[in-house]
Amino acid sequence: MAKREEKRNLETIPVGSLGIIPLEGCKSLGEKVDYFLVKWRAERESEHKDSLAFTGYQRDSYILNAKVPRFGSGEAKGVINQSVRGTDLYILVDVANYSLTYSLCGHENHMSPDDHYQDLKRIIAAVGGKARRITVIMPFLYESRQSKRTTRESLDCALALQEMVNMGVDNIITFDAHDARVQNAIPLHGFETVQPSYQFIKGLLTNVKGLTIDNNHMMVISPDEGGTSRAIYIANVLGLDMGMFYKRRDYTQIVNGQNPIVAHEFLGSSVEGKDMIIYDDMISSGESVLEVAAALKKRNAKRIFIFASFGLFTSGLERFDKSYESGIIDRVLTTNLIYQTPELLKREWYINCDLSKYIAYLIDTLNHDSSISDLLNPVERIHSIMARYNAGELD
């Protein structure tokens, strides 16, 4: 089977010299992306390689030297230590990386999403409008859970998007946005929300044996009404039935800023004896998705696999450990788009889905101003890996 990178026809002239700036919280992901880009461009044959438009096309690294130093007061500045003039610039930021710290008047402060977003703006400001094009790759969209107004409240995500484009950002790429309609805040600029569906299917098929992927043996579950589109896509591509839960809430009271969930009500056909794929955008505390898993087990579901683009695990891993030990869940798959603790990566129930190669495909293709439609809709790749799994060709 031919390598996928050899299939991408990127003979068009690049928009500009490629430059990548991964912010500190996104450094390991940025380095993996850079590795693929360097490898592919060294191997790619092009009759135009020696032309002026392709100057600097092959390099040892596309990562530009940039940093955000801080003063003792906690204030900071963005610094780029090499030229970005005429560059097609891609800035990677992980606003959910709480592992980074800085000194604030002698106290150790953990970086919040607000700190990471501010650092992103500092780097954009340091560019000073000299780049040919700026694309921000923000896998976990800043403040995306605050995407609509229901009372007198701020719309932080929409404001952030408008602020970025006003600073000169041309395109914003995010993954599995909590509510993609937030892009209506910037209707004249590029906004892509990418689904890592293929990477989840690949992770599951590579790590779990003995799966029968058909309507009689497997089912896709949406844990709430808001995420049904994800489940519908996977169910249609795999040819599976779909069910969903809706959260019955107590609207007479507010706990921790929201109405508490009274029960998870199930809508769908029988799950008895079937493997379940629960597909959600994020695991925050994990309480909700584990309650759904327990409810499915009560209905005699077989194995339960949880897909979530972002594993925040804000209340720790113990709850998942207990659910795994008691046989409620079998595997949890999240991506490396946000920070993962060393403890998480060691867990027997955890499968890490690496998105660095996929991001490299997106950057490589966009730098040539080519269509990314096939990357955004991976039906062919999902069918291909399913065929390989059924033929016993996967390791």
Tab-separated table of C-alpha atoms in Angstrom, residues 21 31 35 37 49 63 65 102 107-108 110 132 141 143 168 172 182 188 200 221 245 286 314 318 347 350 360 371:
chain	number	residue	atom	x	y	z
A	21	ILE	CA	5.924	28.769	16.076
A	31	GLU	CA	8.379	19.210	17.214
A	35	TYR	CA	9.645	16.152	11.976
A	37	LEU	CA	7.280	18.247	7.385
A	49	LYS	CA	12.213	22.889	-6.511
A	63	ILE	CA	10.311	25.988	13.726
A	65	ASN	CA	13.012	30.864	17.333
A	102	TYR	CA	5.863	31.120	36.078
A	107	HIS	CA	5.016	32.746	44.050
A	108	GLU	CA	4.682	29.847	41.615
A	110	HIS	CA	0.296	27.661	37.024
A	132	ARG	CA	2.412	37.014	4.524
A	141	LEU	CA	-10.580	26.402	21.282
A	143	GLU	CA	-13.329	29.563	26.026
A	168	GLY	CA	-4.075	40.097	11.589
A	172	ILE	CA	-8.025	29.648	12.698
A	182	VAL	CA	-19.185	30.312	17.200
A	188	LEU	CA	-15.272	36.786	6.604
A	200	PHE	CA	-9.972	7.310	17.018
A	221	ILE	CA	-23.639	6.462	21.598
A	245	PHE	CA	-28.726	10.098	26.161
A	286	GLY	CA	-15.535	12.465	33.602
A	314	THR	CA	-10.016	17.800	35.934
A	318	GLU	CA	-9.172	7.587	40.223
A	347	ARG	CA	-2.808	3.762	32.512
A	350	TYR	CA	-5.805	4.568	28.125
A	360	ALA	CA	1.502	18.212	9.488
A	371	SER	CA	-7.724	21.909	-0.802
